[in-house]
Amino acid sequence: MQTRRQLLHRSALLASFAALGSLWPSMGSAAQLLATRKIPASGEMLPVIGLGTSITHNVSLDSAEMQQLLEVLRVLVEGGAQLIDTAPSYGNADRVVGELVQRQNARERVFLATKVSSTGSARGMAQIEESFKALQTDTIDLIQVHNLQDTSTQLGLLRELKEQGRIRYVGATHYVESAHDRLLEVLKQEPVDFVQFNYSVSERNAEKQLLPYCADNGIATLINRPFTRGNLLSRVKDKPLPDWAAEIDASSWAQLLLKFILAEPAVTAVIPATSNPRYMADNILAGQGRLPDARQRQLIVEAFG
Protein backbone atom coordinates (compact mmCIF):
# COMPACT_ATOMS: atom_id res chain seq x y z
CA MET A 1 0.00 0.00 0.00
CA GLN A 2 1.17 3.52 -0.75
CA THR A 3 1.27 6.02 2.06
CA ARG A 4 -0.86 9.16 1.95
CA ARG A 5 2.27 11.22 1.30
CA GLN A 6 3.25 9.00 -1.65
CA LEU A 7 -0.25 9.25 -3.11
CA LEU A 8 -0.15 13.02 -2.83
CA HIS A 9 3.26 13.15 -4.52
CA ARG A 10 2.03 10.91 -7.30
CA SER A 11 -1.13 12.96 -7.79
CA ALA A 12 0.94 16.12 -8.00
CA LEU A 13 3.18 14.58 -10.65
CA LEU A 14 0.19 13.42 -12.67
CA ALA A 15 -1.35 16.87 -12.46
CA SER A 16 1.83 18.55 -13.64
CA PHE A 17 2.17 15.92 -16.37
CA ALA A 18 -1.30 16.82 -17.67
CA ALA A 19 -0.72 20.58 -17.61
CA LEU A 20 0.87 22.13 -20.69
CA GLY A 21 4.43 23.20 -20.03
CA SER A 22 4.52 22.41 -16.33
CA LEU A 23 6.16 19.03 -15.91
CA TRP A 24 8.84 20.18 -13.53
CA PRO A 25 7.39 21.16 -10.13
CA SER A 26 6.73 17.63 -8.90
CA MET A 27 9.67 15.77 -10.39
CA GLY A 28 11.87 16.32 -7.34
CA SER A 29 9.47 14.38 -5.16
CA ALA A 30 9.19 11.71 -7.85
CA ALA A 31 12.88 10.95 -7.40
CA GLN A 32 12.15 9.75 -3.87
CA LEU A 33 9.63 7.20 -5.16
CA LEU A 34 11.31 5.66 -8.19
CA ALA A 35 12.19 2.04 -7.40
CA THR A 36 15.76 0.77 -7.59
CA ARG A 37 17.24 -2.69 -7.99
CA LYS A 38 20.61 -4.15 -7.17
CA ILE A 39 23.39 -4.69 -9.70
CA PRO A 40 24.52 -8.17 -8.59
CA ALA A 41 28.18 -7.65 -9.51
CA SER A 42 28.60 -4.76 -7.07
CA GLY A 43 25.51 -4.27 -4.92
CA GLU A 44 25.06 -0.79 -6.41
CA MET A 45 21.41 0.23 -6.68
CA LEU A 46 20.13 1.27 -10.11
CA PRO A 47 16.76 2.96 -10.80
CA VAL A 48 14.45 0.62 -12.71
CA ILE A 49 13.59 3.11 -15.47
CA GLY A 50 16.23 4.33 -17.89
CA LEU A 51 16.43 5.93 -21.33
CA GLY A 52 17.22 4.39 -24.69
CA THR A 53 18.49 6.57 -27.53
CA SER A 54 18.16 4.53 -30.73
CA ILE A 55 16.66 6.75 -33.48
CA THR A 56 15.43 9.38 -31.00
CA HIS A 57 18.88 10.89 -30.33
CA ASN A 58 20.34 10.72 -33.82
CA VAL A 59 20.23 14.47 -34.42
CA SER A 60 22.72 17.23 -35.15
CA LEU A 61 24.28 19.01 -32.18
CA ASP A 62 23.10 22.35 -33.56
CA SER A 63 19.56 21.19 -34.34
CA ALA A 64 16.38 22.51 -32.73
CA GLU A 65 15.71 19.00 -31.41
CA MET A 66 18.54 19.39 -28.89
CA GLN A 67 16.44 21.60 -26.64
CA GLN A 68 13.69 19.03 -26.38
CA LEU A 69 16.23 16.28 -25.71
CA LEU A 70 17.72 18.46 -22.99
CA GLU A 71 14.27 18.56 -21.39
CA VAL A 72 14.10 14.76 -21.60
CA LEU A 73 17.39 14.59 -19.70
CA ARG A 74 16.11 17.07 -17.13
CA VAL A 75 13.00 14.97 -16.51
CA LEU A 76 15.16 11.85 -16.24
CA VAL A 77 17.51 13.19 -13.57
CA GLU A 78 14.87 15.15 -11.63
CA GLY A 79 12.66 12.08 -11.66
CA GLY A 80 15.40 10.00 -10.04
CA ALA A 81 16.37 7.94 -13.10
CA GLN A 82 20.03 7.55 -14.10
CA LEU A 83 20.68 5.09 -16.91
CA ILE A 84 21.16 6.36 -20.47
CA ASP A 85 21.87 3.65 -23.03
CA THR A 86 23.44 4.63 -26.35
CA ALA A 87 25.76 3.26 -29.04
CA PRO A 88 28.11 4.40 -31.82
CA SER A 89 25.85 2.61 -34.29
CA TYR A 90 22.95 4.90 -33.33
CA GLY A 91 24.28 7.60 -35.63
CA ASN A 92 25.11 10.74 -33.64
CA ALA A 93 23.56 9.50 -30.37
CA ASP A 94 26.84 9.09 -28.43
CA ARG A 95 27.81 12.69 -29.20
CA VAL A 96 24.33 14.00 -28.49
CA VAL A 97 24.20 12.25 -25.10
CA GLY A 98 27.65 13.55 -24.20
CA GLU A 99 26.70 17.11 -25.13
CA LEU A 100 23.37 16.98 -23.29
CA VAL A 101 24.97 15.68 -20.10
CA GLN A 102 27.64 18.37 -20.36
CA ARG A 103 25.08 21.17 -20.86
CA GLN A 104 22.98 19.91 -17.96
CA ASN A 105 26.09 19.45 -15.78
CA ALA A 106 24.65 16.02 -14.98
CA ARG A 107 27.59 13.62 -15.25
CA GLU A 108 27.47 12.72 -11.55
CA ARG A 109 23.74 12.03 -11.77
CA VAL A 110 23.68 9.67 -14.76
CA PHE A 111 24.77 6.11 -15.47
CA LEU A 112 26.26 6.12 -18.98
CA ALA A 113 26.05 2.92 -21.02
CA THR A 114 27.32 2.55 -24.57
CA LYS A 115 28.43 -0.27 -26.85
CA VAL A 116 31.22 -1.55 -29.08
CA SER A 117 30.31 -3.01 -32.47
CA SER A 118 33.61 -3.57 -34.26
CA THR A 119 35.65 -6.56 -35.36
CA GLY A 120 39.23 -7.00 -34.16
CA SER A 121 41.14 -5.46 -31.27
CA ALA A 122 42.43 -2.39 -33.07
CA ARG A 123 39.07 -1.35 -34.50
CA GLY A 124 37.30 -2.16 -31.27
CA MET A 125 39.65 -0.02 -29.21
CA ALA A 126 39.44 2.84 -31.70
CA GLN A 127 35.66 2.81 -31.48
CA ILE A 128 35.75 2.66 -27.69
CA GLU A 129 38.15 5.60 -27.50
CA GLU A 130 35.84 7.56 -29.78
CA SER A 131 32.97 6.89 -27.38
CA PHE A 132 34.98 8.32 -24.49
CA LYS A 133 35.47 11.50 -26.53
CA ALA A 134 31.88 11.64 -27.71
CA LEU A 135 30.46 11.14 -24.22
CA GLN A 136 32.92 13.70 -22.82
CA THR A 137 33.89 11.54 -19.86
CA ASP A 138 36.95 9.81 -18.45
CA THR A 139 34.90 6.91 -17.07
CA ILE A 140 32.02 5.07 -18.75
CA ASP A 141 29.76 3.14 -16.43
CA LEU A 142 28.96 0.29 -18.81
CA ILE A 143 30.18 -0.78 -22.25
CA GLN A 144 28.42 -3.68 -23.94
CA VAL A 145 29.33 -5.82 -26.94
CA HIS A 146 26.62 -4.83 -29.39
CA ASN A 147 24.61 -7.65 -30.97
CA LEU A 148 27.33 -10.21 -30.15
CA GLN A 149 29.75 -8.83 -32.74
CA ASP A 150 33.21 -10.40 -32.29
CA THR A 151 32.14 -11.06 -28.72
CA SER A 152 35.19 -12.77 -27.23
CA THR A 153 37.68 -10.24 -28.58
CA GLN A 154 35.65 -7.21 -27.56
CA LEU A 155 34.87 -8.55 -24.09
CA GLY A 156 38.60 -9.07 -23.62
CA LEU A 157 39.20 -5.40 -24.40
CA LEU A 158 36.41 -4.34 -22.07
CA ARG A 159 37.79 -6.40 -19.19
CA GLU A 160 41.19 -4.74 -19.63
CA LEU A 161 39.54 -1.33 -19.48
CA LYS A 162 37.59 -2.37 -16.41
CA GLU A 163 40.82 -3.43 -14.68
CA GLN A 164 42.28 -0.03 -15.55
CA GLY A 165 39.28 1.69 -13.98
CA ARG A 166 38.15 3.34 -17.20
CA ILE A 167 34.86 1.45 -17.29
CA ARG A 168 32.88 0.08 -14.38
CA TYR A 169 30.88 -2.77 -15.90
CA VAL A 170 30.97 -4.94 -19.03
CA GLY A 171 28.08 -6.55 -20.89
CA ALA A 172 26.59 -7.94 -24.08
CA THR A 173 23.42 -7.13 -26.02
CA HIS A 174 20.93 -8.22 -28.64
CA TYR A 175 17.46 -7.09 -29.64
CA VAL A 176 15.66 -10.04 -31.28
CA GLU A 177 14.32 -13.28 -29.84
CA SER A 178 16.09 -15.39 -32.49
CA ALA A 179 19.42 -14.41 -30.87
CA HIS A 180 18.45 -15.42 -27.32
CA ASP A 181 20.02 -18.88 -27.57
CA ARG A 182 23.31 -17.39 -28.79
CA LEU A 183 23.15 -14.80 -26.04
CA LEU A 184 22.63 -17.48 -23.43
CA GLU A 185 25.64 -19.44 -24.70
CA VAL A 186 27.80 -16.32 -24.40
CA LEU A 187 26.65 -15.83 -20.81
CA LYS A 188 27.64 -19.41 -20.01
CA GLN A 189 31.12 -18.93 -21.49
CA GLU A 190 31.99 -15.29 -20.77
CA PRO A 191 31.70 -13.51 -17.40
CA VAL A 192 29.70 -10.28 -17.78
CA ASP A 193 28.07 -7.85 -15.37
CA PHE A 194 25.12 -6.91 -17.59
CA VAL A 195 23.14 -8.36 -20.47
CA GLN A 196 20.63 -6.44 -22.58
CA PHE A 197 17.84 -8.00 -24.63
CA ASN A 198 14.25 -7.56 -25.78
CA TYR A 199 11.31 -8.51 -23.58
CA SER A 200 7.71 -7.32 -23.66
CA VAL A 201 4.10 -8.45 -23.54
CA SER A 202 4.40 -9.64 -27.15
CA GLU A 203 7.99 -10.96 -26.96
CA ARG A 204 8.21 -13.26 -23.94
CA ASN A 205 10.86 -15.75 -25.02
CA ALA A 206 13.29 -14.37 -22.40
CA GLU A 207 11.10 -15.86 -19.66
CA LYS A 208 12.05 -19.39 -20.73
CA GLN A 209 15.81 -19.37 -20.10
CA LEU A 210 17.49 -15.95 -20.23
CA LEU A 211 15.81 -14.30 -17.26
CA PRO A 212 16.06 -17.38 -15.00
CA TYR A 213 19.72 -17.85 -15.91
CA CYS A 214 20.54 -14.22 -15.12
CA ALA A 215 18.70 -14.45 -11.80
CA ASP A 216 20.56 -17.60 -10.84
CA ASN A 217 23.99 -16.32 -11.91
CA GLY A 218 24.01 -12.73 -10.72
CA ILE A 219 23.79 -10.91 -14.06
CA ALA A 220 22.01 -7.56 -14.27
CA THR A 221 19.48 -7.27 -17.09
CA LEU A 222 18.53 -4.29 -19.24
CA ILE A 223 15.34 -4.61 -21.27
CA ASN A 224 15.06 -3.03 -24.71
CA ARG A 225 12.03 -2.87 -27.06
CA PRO A 226 9.48 -2.78 -24.19
CA PHE A 227 6.84 -1.43 -26.56
CA THR A 228 7.99 -3.59 -29.53
CA ARG A 229 8.92 -0.45 -31.49
CA GLY A 230 5.60 1.15 -30.58
CA ASN A 231 3.52 -1.62 -32.11
CA LEU A 232 1.94 -2.51 -28.78
CA LEU A 233 0.84 1.03 -28.03
CA SER A 234 -0.70 1.39 -31.48
CA ARG A 235 -3.07 -1.47 -30.63
CA VAL A 236 -4.69 0.47 -27.78
CA LYS A 237 -4.40 4.09 -28.87
CA ASP A 238 -8.18 4.53 -29.10
CA LYS A 239 -9.10 2.40 -26.11
CA PRO A 240 -9.79 3.73 -22.60
CA LEU A 241 -7.50 2.55 -19.83
CA PRO A 242 -9.19 -0.29 -17.91
CA ASP A 243 -10.39 0.43 -14.38
CA TRP A 244 -8.18 -2.30 -12.91
CA ALA A 245 -5.06 -0.32 -13.95
CA ALA A 246 -5.56 1.73 -10.77
CA GLU A 247 -4.91 -1.42 -8.73
CA ILE A 248 -1.26 -1.23 -9.79
CA ASP A 249 -0.99 2.58 -9.81
CA ALA A 250 -0.89 2.77 -13.62
CA SER A 251 -2.29 5.85 -15.32
CA SER A 252 -1.35 5.07 -18.95
CA TRP A 253 -1.05 2.15 -21.36
CA ALA A 254 2.71 2.65 -21.52
CA GLN A 255 2.93 2.29 -17.75
CA LEU A 256 1.03 -1.00 -17.93
CA LEU A 257 3.56 -2.37 -20.42
CA LEU A 258 6.53 -1.25 -18.33
CA LYS A 259 5.01 -2.56 -15.09
CA PHE A 260 4.41 -5.92 -16.77
CA ILE A 261 8.17 -6.13 -17.40
CA LEU A 262 9.19 -4.83 -13.98
CA ALA A 263 7.00 -7.44 -12.31
CA GLU A 264 9.64 -9.96 -13.41
CA PRO A 265 12.15 -9.87 -10.51
CA ALA A 266 15.09 -10.80 -12.74
CA VAL A 267 14.72 -7.49 -14.62
CA THR A 268 17.09 -4.80 -13.39
CA ALA A 269 15.97 -1.87 -15.55
CA VAL A 270 13.92 -1.04 -18.64
CA ILE A 271 15.23 1.42 -21.23
CA PRO A 272 12.47 2.76 -23.51
CA ALA A 273 13.71 5.29 -26.04
CA THR A 274 12.03 8.67 -26.30
CA SER A 275 12.62 12.23 -27.46
CA ASN A 276 9.51 13.49 -25.67
CA PRO A 277 9.80 14.87 -22.11
CA ARG A 278 6.18 13.92 -21.35
CA TYR A 279 6.83 10.32 -22.33
CA MET A 280 9.94 10.33 -20.15
CA ALA A 281 7.84 11.49 -17.20
CA ASP A 282 5.20 8.87 -17.96
CA ASN A 283 7.87 6.16 -18.06
CA ILE A 284 9.21 7.24 -14.67
CA LEU A 285 5.74 6.87 -13.20
CA ALA A 286 5.84 3.20 -14.21
CA GLY A 287 8.72 2.74 -11.80
CA GLN A 288 6.61 3.89 -8.86
CA GLY A 289 3.84 2.24 -6.89
CA ARG A 290 2.55 -1.30 -7.06
CA LEU A 291 3.47 -3.93 -9.63
CA PRO A 292 1.10 -6.51 -11.10
CA ASP A 293 0.74 -9.99 -9.65
CA ALA A 294 0.27 -13.04 -11.88
CA ARG A 295 -3.46 -12.38 -12.36
CA GLN A 296 -2.92 -8.74 -13.24
CA ARG A 297 -0.07 -9.59 -15.62
CA GLN A 298 -2.47 -11.86 -17.48
CA LEU A 299 -4.98 -9.02 -17.70
CA ILE A 300 -2.28 -6.86 -19.28
CA VAL A 301 -1.47 -9.60 -21.80
CA GLU A 302 -5.14 -9.92 -22.72
CA ALA A 303 -5.55 -6.14 -23.02
CA PHE A 304 -2.86 -6.04 -25.71
CA GLY A 305 -3.89 -9.31 -27.37
CSV table of C-alpha atoms in Angstrom, one decimal:
chain,number,residue,atom,x,y,z
A,1,MET,CA,0.0,0.0,0.0
A,2,GLN,CA,1.2,3.5,-0.7
A,3,THR,CA,1.3,6.0,2.1
A,4,ARG,CA,-0.9,9.2,2.0
A,5,ARG,CA,2.3,11.2,1.3
A,6,GLN,CA,3.2,9.0,-1.7
A,7,LEU,CA,-0.2,9.2,-3.1
A,8,LEU,CA,-0.2,13.0,-2.8
A,9,HIS,CA,3.3,13.1,-4.5
A,10,ARG,CA,2.0,10.9,-7.3
A,11,SER,CA,-1.1,13.0,-7.8
A,12,ALA,CA,0.9,16.1,-8.0
A,13,LEU,CA,3.2,14.6,-10.6
A,14,LEU,CA,0.2,13.4,-12.7
A,15,ALA,CA,-1.4,16.9,-12.5
A,16,SER,CA,1.8,18.5,-13.6
A,17,PHE,CA,2.2,15.9,-16.4
A,18,ALA,CA,-1.3,16.8,-17.7
A,19,ALA,CA,-0.7,20.6,-17.6
A,20,LEU,CA,0.9,22.1,-20.7
A,21,GLY,CA,4.4,23.2,-20.0
A,22,SER,CA,4.5,22.4,-16.3
A,23,LEU,CA,6.2,19.0,-15.9
A,24,TRP,CA,8.8,20.2,-13.5
A,25,PRO,CA,7.4,21.2,-10.1
A,26,SER,CA,6.7,17.6,-8.9
A,27,MET,CA,9.7,15.8,-10.4
A,28,GLY,CA,11.9,16.3,-7.3
A,29,SER,CA,9.5,14.4,-5.2
A,30,ALA,CA,9.2,11.7,-7.9
A,31,ALA,CA,12.9,11.0,-7.4
A,32,GLN,CA,12.2,9.7,-3.9
A,33,LEU,CA,9.6,7.2,-5.2
A,34,LEU,CA,11.3,5.7,-8.2
A,35,ALA,CA,12.2,2.0,-7.4
A,36,THR,CA,15.8,0.8,-7.6
A,37,ARG,CA,17.2,-2.7,-8.0
A,38,LYS,CA,20.6,-4.1,-7.2
A,39,ILE,CA,23.4,-4.7,-9.7
A,40,PRO,CA,24.5,-8.2,-8.6
A,41,ALA,CA,28.2,-7.6,-9.5
A,42,SER,CA,28.6,-4.8,-7.1
A,43,GLY,CA,25.5,-4.3,-4.9
A,44,GLU,CA,25.1,-0.8,-6.4
A,45,MET,CA,21.4,0.2,-6.7
A,46,LEU,CA,20.1,1.3,-10.1
A,47,PRO,CA,16.8,3.0,-10.8
A,48,VAL,CA,14.4,0.6,-12.7
A,49,ILE,CA,13.6,3.1,-15.5
A,50,GLY,CA,16.2,4.3,-17.9
A,51,LEU,CA,16.4,5.9,-21.3
A,52,GLY,CA,17.2,4.4,-24.7
A,53,THR,CA,18.5,6.6,-27.5
A,54,SER,CA,18.2,4.5,-30.7
A,55,ILE,CA,16.7,6.8,-33.5
A,56,THR,CA,15.4,9.4,-31.0
A,57,HIS,CA,18.9,10.9,-30.3
A,58,ASN,CA,20.3,10.7,-33.8
A,59,VAL,CA,20.2,14.5,-34.4
A,60,SER,CA,22.7,17.2,-35.2
A,61,LEU,CA,24.3,19.0,-32.2
A,62,ASP,CA,23.1,22.3,-33.6
A,63,SER,CA,19.6,21.2,-34.3
A,64,ALA,CA,16.4,22.5,-32.7
A,65,GLU,CA,15.7,19.0,-31.4
A,66,MET,CA,18.5,19.4,-28.9
A,67,GLN,CA,16.4,21.6,-26.6
A,68,GLN,CA,13.7,19.0,-26.4
A,69,LEU,CA,16.2,16.3,-25.7
A,70,LEU,CA,17.7,18.5,-23.0
A,71,GLU,CA,14.3,18.6,-21.4
A,72,VAL,CA,14.1,14.8,-21.6
A,73,LEU,CA,17.4,14.6,-19.7
A,74,ARG,CA,16.1,17.1,-17.1
A,75,VAL,CA,13.0,15.0,-16.5
A,76,LEU,CA,15.2,11.8,-16.2
A,77,VAL,CA,17.5,13.2,-13.6
A,78,GLU,CA,14.9,15.1,-11.6
A,79,GLY,CA,12.7,12.1,-11.7
A,80,GLY,CA,15.4,10.0,-10.0
A,81,ALA,CA,16.4,7.9,-13.1
A,82,GLN,CA,20.0,7.6,-14.1
A,83,LEU,CA,20.7,5.1,-16.9
A,84,ILE,CA,21.2,6.4,-20.5
A,85,ASP,CA,21.9,3.7,-23.0
A,86,THR,CA,23.4,4.6,-26.3
A,87,ALA,CA,25.8,3.3,-29.0
A,88,PRO,CA,28.1,4.4,-31.8
A,89,SER,CA,25.8,2.6,-34.3
A,90,TYR,CA,22.9,4.9,-33.3
A,91,GLY,CA,24.3,7.6,-35.6
A,92,ASN,CA,25.1,10.7,-33.6
A,93,ALA,CA,23.6,9.5,-30.4
A,94,ASP,CA,26.8,9.1,-28.4
A,95,ARG,CA,27.8,12.7,-29.2
A,96,VAL,CA,24.3,14.0,-28.5
A,97,VAL,CA,24.2,12.3,-25.1
A,98,GLY,CA,27.7,13.6,-24.2
A,99,GLU,CA,26.7,17.1,-25.1
A,100,LEU,CA,23.4,17.0,-23.3
A,101,VAL,CA,25.0,15.7,-20.1
A,102,GLN,CA,27.6,18.4,-20.4
A,103,ARG,CA,25.1,21.2,-20.9
A,104,GLN,CA,23.0,19.9,-18.0
A,105,ASN,CA,26.1,19.5,-15.8
A,106,ALA,CA,24.6,16.0,-15.0
A,107,ARG,CA,27.6,13.6,-15.2
A,108,GLU,CA,27.5,12.7,-11.6
A,109,ARG,CA,23.7,12.0,-11.8
A,110,VAL,CA,23.7,9.7,-14.8
A,111,PHE,CA,24.8,6.1,-15.5
A,112,LEU,CA,26.3,6.1,-19.0
A,113,ALA,CA,26.1,2.9,-21.0
A,114,THR,CA,27.3,2.6,-24.6
A,115,LYS,CA,28.4,-0.3,-26.9
A,116,VAL,CA,31.2,-1.6,-29.1
A,117,SER,CA,30.3,-3.0,-32.5
A,118,SER,CA,33.6,-3.6,-34.3
A,119,THR,CA,35.7,-6.6,-35.4
A,120,GLY,CA,39.2,-7.0,-34.2
A,121,SER,CA,41.1,-5.5,-31.3
A,122,ALA,CA,42.4,-2.4,-33.1
A,123,ARG,CA,39.1,-1.4,-34.5
A,124,GLY,CA,37.3,-2.2,-31.3
A,125,MET,CA,39.6,0.0,-29.2
A,126,ALA,CA,39.4,2.8,-31.7
A,127,GLN,CA,35.7,2.8,-31.5
A,128,ILE,CA,35.8,2.7,-27.7
A,129,GLU,CA,38.1,5.6,-27.5
A,130,GLU,CA,35.8,7.6,-29.8
A,131,SER,CA,33.0,6.9,-27.4
A,132,PHE,CA,35.0,8.3,-24.5
A,133,LYS,CA,35.5,11.5,-26.5
A,134,ALA,CA,31.9,11.6,-27.7
A,135,LEU,CA,30.5,11.1,-24.2
A,136,GLN,CA,32.9,13.7,-22.8
A,137,THR,CA,33.9,11.5,-19.9
A,138,ASP,CA,37.0,9.8,-18.5
A,139,THR,CA,34.9,6.9,-17.1
A,140,ILE,CA,32.0,5.1,-18.8
A,141,ASP,CA,29.8,3.1,-16.4
A,142,LEU,CA,29.0,0.3,-18.8
A,143,ILE,CA,30.2,-0.8,-22.2
A,144,GLN,CA,28.4,-3.7,-23.9
A,145,VAL,CA,29.3,-5.8,-26.9
A,146,HIS,CA,26.6,-4.8,-29.4
A,147,ASN,CA,24.6,-7.7,-31.0
A,148,LEU,CA,27.3,-10.2,-30.2
A,149,GLN,CA,29.7,-8.8,-32.7
A,150,ASP,CA,33.2,-10.4,-32.3
A,151,THR,CA,32.1,-11.1,-28.7
A,152,SER,CA,35.2,-12.8,-27.2
A,153,THR,CA,37.7,-10.2,-28.6
A,154,GLN,CA,35.7,-7.2,-27.6
A,155,LEU,CA,34.9,-8.5,-24.1
A,156,GLY,CA,38.6,-9.1,-23.6
A,157,LEU,CA,39.2,-5.4,-24.4
A,158,LEU,CA,36.4,-4.3,-22.1
A,159,ARG,CA,37.8,-6.4,-19.2
A,160,GLU,CA,41.2,-4.7,-19.6
A,161,LEU,CA,39.5,-1.3,-19.5
A,162,LYS,CA,37.6,-2.4,-16.4
A,163,GLU,CA,40.8,-3.4,-14.7
A,164,GLN,CA,42.3,0.0,-15.5
A,165,GLY,CA,39.3,1.7,-14.0
A,166,ARG,CA,38.1,3.3,-17.2
A,167,ILE,CA,34.9,1.5,-17.3
A,168,ARG,CA,32.9,0.1,-14.4
A,169,TYR,CA,30.9,-2.8,-15.9
A,170,VAL,CA,31.0,-4.9,-19.0
A,171,GLY,CA,28.1,-6.6,-20.9
A,172,ALA,CA,26.6,-7.9,-24.1
A,173,THR,CA,23.4,-7.1,-26.0
A,174,HIS,CA,20.9,-8.2,-28.6
A,175,TYR,CA,17.5,-7.1,-29.6
A,176,VAL,CA,15.7,-10.0,-31.3
A,177,GLU,CA,14.3,-13.3,-29.8
A,178,SER,CA,16.1,-15.4,-32.5
A,179,ALA,CA,19.4,-14.4,-30.9
A,180,HIS,CA,18.4,-15.4,-27.3
A,181,ASP,CA,20.0,-18.9,-27.6
A,182,ARG,CA,23.3,-17.4,-28.8
A,183,LEU,CA,23.2,-14.8,-26.0
A,184,LEU,CA,22.6,-17.5,-23.4
A,185,GLU,CA,25.6,-19.4,-24.7
A,186,VAL,CA,27.8,-16.3,-24.4
A,187,LEU,CA,26.6,-15.8,-20.8
A,188,LYS,CA,27.6,-19.4,-20.0
A,189,GLN,CA,31.1,-18.9,-21.5
A,190,GLU,CA,32.0,-15.3,-20.8
A,191,PRO,CA,31.7,-13.5,-17.4
A,192,VAL,CA,29.7,-10.3,-17.8
A,193,ASP,CA,28.1,-7.8,-15.4
A,194,PHE,CA,25.1,-6.9,-17.6
A,195,VAL,CA,23.1,-8.4,-20.5
A,196,GLN,CA,20.6,-6.4,-22.6
A,197,PHE,CA,17.8,-8.0,-24.6
A,198,ASN,CA,14.2,-7.6,-25.8
A,199,TYR,CA,11.3,-8.5,-23.6
A,200,SER,CA,7.7,-7.3,-23.7
A,201,VAL,CA,4.1,-8.5,-23.5
A,202,SER,CA,4.4,-9.6,-27.2
A,203,GLU,CA,8.0,-11.0,-27.0
A,204,ARG,CA,8.2,-13.3,-23.9
A,205,ASN,CA,10.9,-15.8,-25.0
A,206,ALA,CA,13.3,-14.4,-22.4
A,207,GLU,CA,11.1,-15.9,-19.7
A,208,LYS,CA,12.1,-19.4,-20.7
A,209,GLN,CA,15.8,-19.4,-20.1
A,210,LEU,CA,17.5,-15.9,-20.2
A,211,LEU,CA,15.8,-14.3,-17.3
A,212,PRO,CA,16.1,-17.4,-15.0
A,213,TYR,CA,19.7,-17.9,-15.9
A,214,CYS,CA,20.5,-14.2,-15.1
A,215,ALA,CA,18.7,-14.4,-11.8
A,216,ASP,CA,20.6,-17.6,-10.8
A,217,ASN,CA,24.0,-16.3,-11.9
A,218,GLY,CA,24.0,-12.7,-10.7
A,219,ILE,CA,23.8,-10.9,-14.1
A,220,ALA,CA,22.0,-7.6,-14.3
A,221,THR,CA,19.5,-7.3,-17.1
A,222,LEU,CA,18.5,-4.3,-19.2
A,223,ILE,CA,15.3,-4.6,-21.3
A,224,ASN,CA,15.1,-3.0,-24.7
A,225,ARG,CA,12.0,-2.9,-27.1
A,226,PRO,CA,9.5,-2.8,-24.2
A,227,PHE,CA,6.8,-1.4,-26.6
A,228,THR,CA,8.0,-3.6,-29.5
A,229,ARG,CA,8.9,-0.5,-31.5
A,230,GLY,CA,5.6,1.1,-30.6
A,231,ASN,CA,3.5,-1.6,-32.1
A,232,LEU,CA,1.9,-2.5,-28.8
A,233,LEU,CA,0.8,1.0,-28.0
A,234,SER,CA,-0.7,1.4,-31.5
A,235,ARG,CA,-3.1,-1.5,-30.6
A,236,VAL,CA,-4.7,0.5,-27.8
A,237,LYS,CA,-4.4,4.1,-28.9
A,238,ASP,CA,-8.2,4.5,-29.1
A,239,LYS,CA,-9.1,2.4,-26.1
A,240,PRO,CA,-9.8,3.7,-22.6
A,241,LEU,CA,-7.5,2.6,-19.8
A,242,PRO,CA,-9.2,-0.3,-17.9
A,243,ASP,CA,-10.4,0.4,-14.4
A,244,TRP,CA,-8.2,-2.3,-12.9
A,245,ALA,CA,-5.1,-0.3,-13.9
A,246,ALA,CA,-5.6,1.7,-10.8
A,247,GLU,CA,-4.9,-1.4,-8.7
A,248,ILE,CA,-1.3,-1.2,-9.8
A,249,ASP,CA,-1.0,2.6,-9.8
A,250,ALA,CA,-0.9,2.8,-13.6
A,251,SER,CA,-2.3,5.9,-15.3
A,252,SER,CA,-1.4,5.1,-19.0
A,253,TRP,CA,-1.1,2.1,-21.4
A,254,ALA,CA,2.7,2.6,-21.5
A,255,GLN,CA,2.9,2.3,-17.7
A,256,LEU,CA,1.0,-1.0,-17.9
A,257,LEU,CA,3.6,-2.4,-20.4
A,258,LEU,CA,6.5,-1.3,-18.3
A,259,LYS,CA,5.0,-2.6,-15.1
A,260,PHE,CA,4.4,-5.9,-16.8
A,261,ILE,CA,8.2,-6.1,-17.4
A,262,LEU,CA,9.2,-4.8,-14.0
A,263,ALA,CA,7.0,-7.4,-12.3
A,264,GLU,CA,9.6,-10.0,-13.4
A,265,PRO,CA,12.2,-9.9,-10.5
A,266,ALA,CA,15.1,-10.8,-12.7
A,267,VAL,CA,14.7,-7.5,-14.6
A,268,THR,CA,17.1,-4.8,-13.4
A,269,ALA,CA,16.0,-1.9,-15.5
A,270,VAL,CA,13.9,-1.0,-18.6
A,271,ILE,CA,15.2,1.4,-21.2
A,272,PRO,CA,12.5,2.8,-23.5
A,273,ALA,CA,13.7,5.3,-26.0
A,274,THR,CA,12.0,8.7,-26.3
A,275,SER,CA,12.6,12.2,-27.5
A,276,ASN,CA,9.5,13.5,-25.7
A,277,PRO,CA,9.8,14.9,-22.1
A,278,ARG,CA,6.2,13.9,-21.4
A,279,TYR,CA,6.8,10.3,-22.3
A,280,MET,CA,9.9,10.3,-20.1
A,281,ALA,CA,7.8,11.5,-17.2
A,282,ASP,CA,5.2,8.9,-18.0
A,283,ASN,CA,7.9,6.2,-18.1
A,284,ILE,CA,9.2,7.2,-14.7
A,285,LEU,CA,5.7,6.9,-13.2
A,286,ALA,CA,5.8,3.2,-14.2
A,287,GLY,CA,8.7,2.7,-11.8
A,288,GLN,CA,6.6,3.9,-8.9
A,289,GLY,CA,3.8,2.2,-6.9
A,290,ARG,CA,2.5,-1.3,-7.1
A,291,LEU,CA,3.5,-3.9,-9.6
A,292,PRO,CA,1.1,-6.5,-11.1
A,293,ASP,CA,0.7,-10.0,-9.7
A,294,ALA,CA,0.3,-13.0,-11.9
A,295,ARG,CA,-3.5,-12.4,-12.4
A,296,GLN,CA,-2.9,-8.7,-13.2
A,297,ARG,CA,-0.1,-9.6,-15.6
A,298,GLN,CA,-2.5,-11.9,-17.5
A,299,LEU,CA,-5.0,-9.0,-17.7
A,300,ILE,CA,-2.3,-6.9,-19.3
A,301,VAL,CA,-1.5,-9.6,-21.8
A,302,GLU,CA,-5.1,-9.9,-22.7
A,303,ALA,CA,-5.6,-6.1,-23.0
A,304,PHE,CA,-2.9,-6.0,-25.7
A,305,GLY,CA,-3.9,-9.3,-27.4
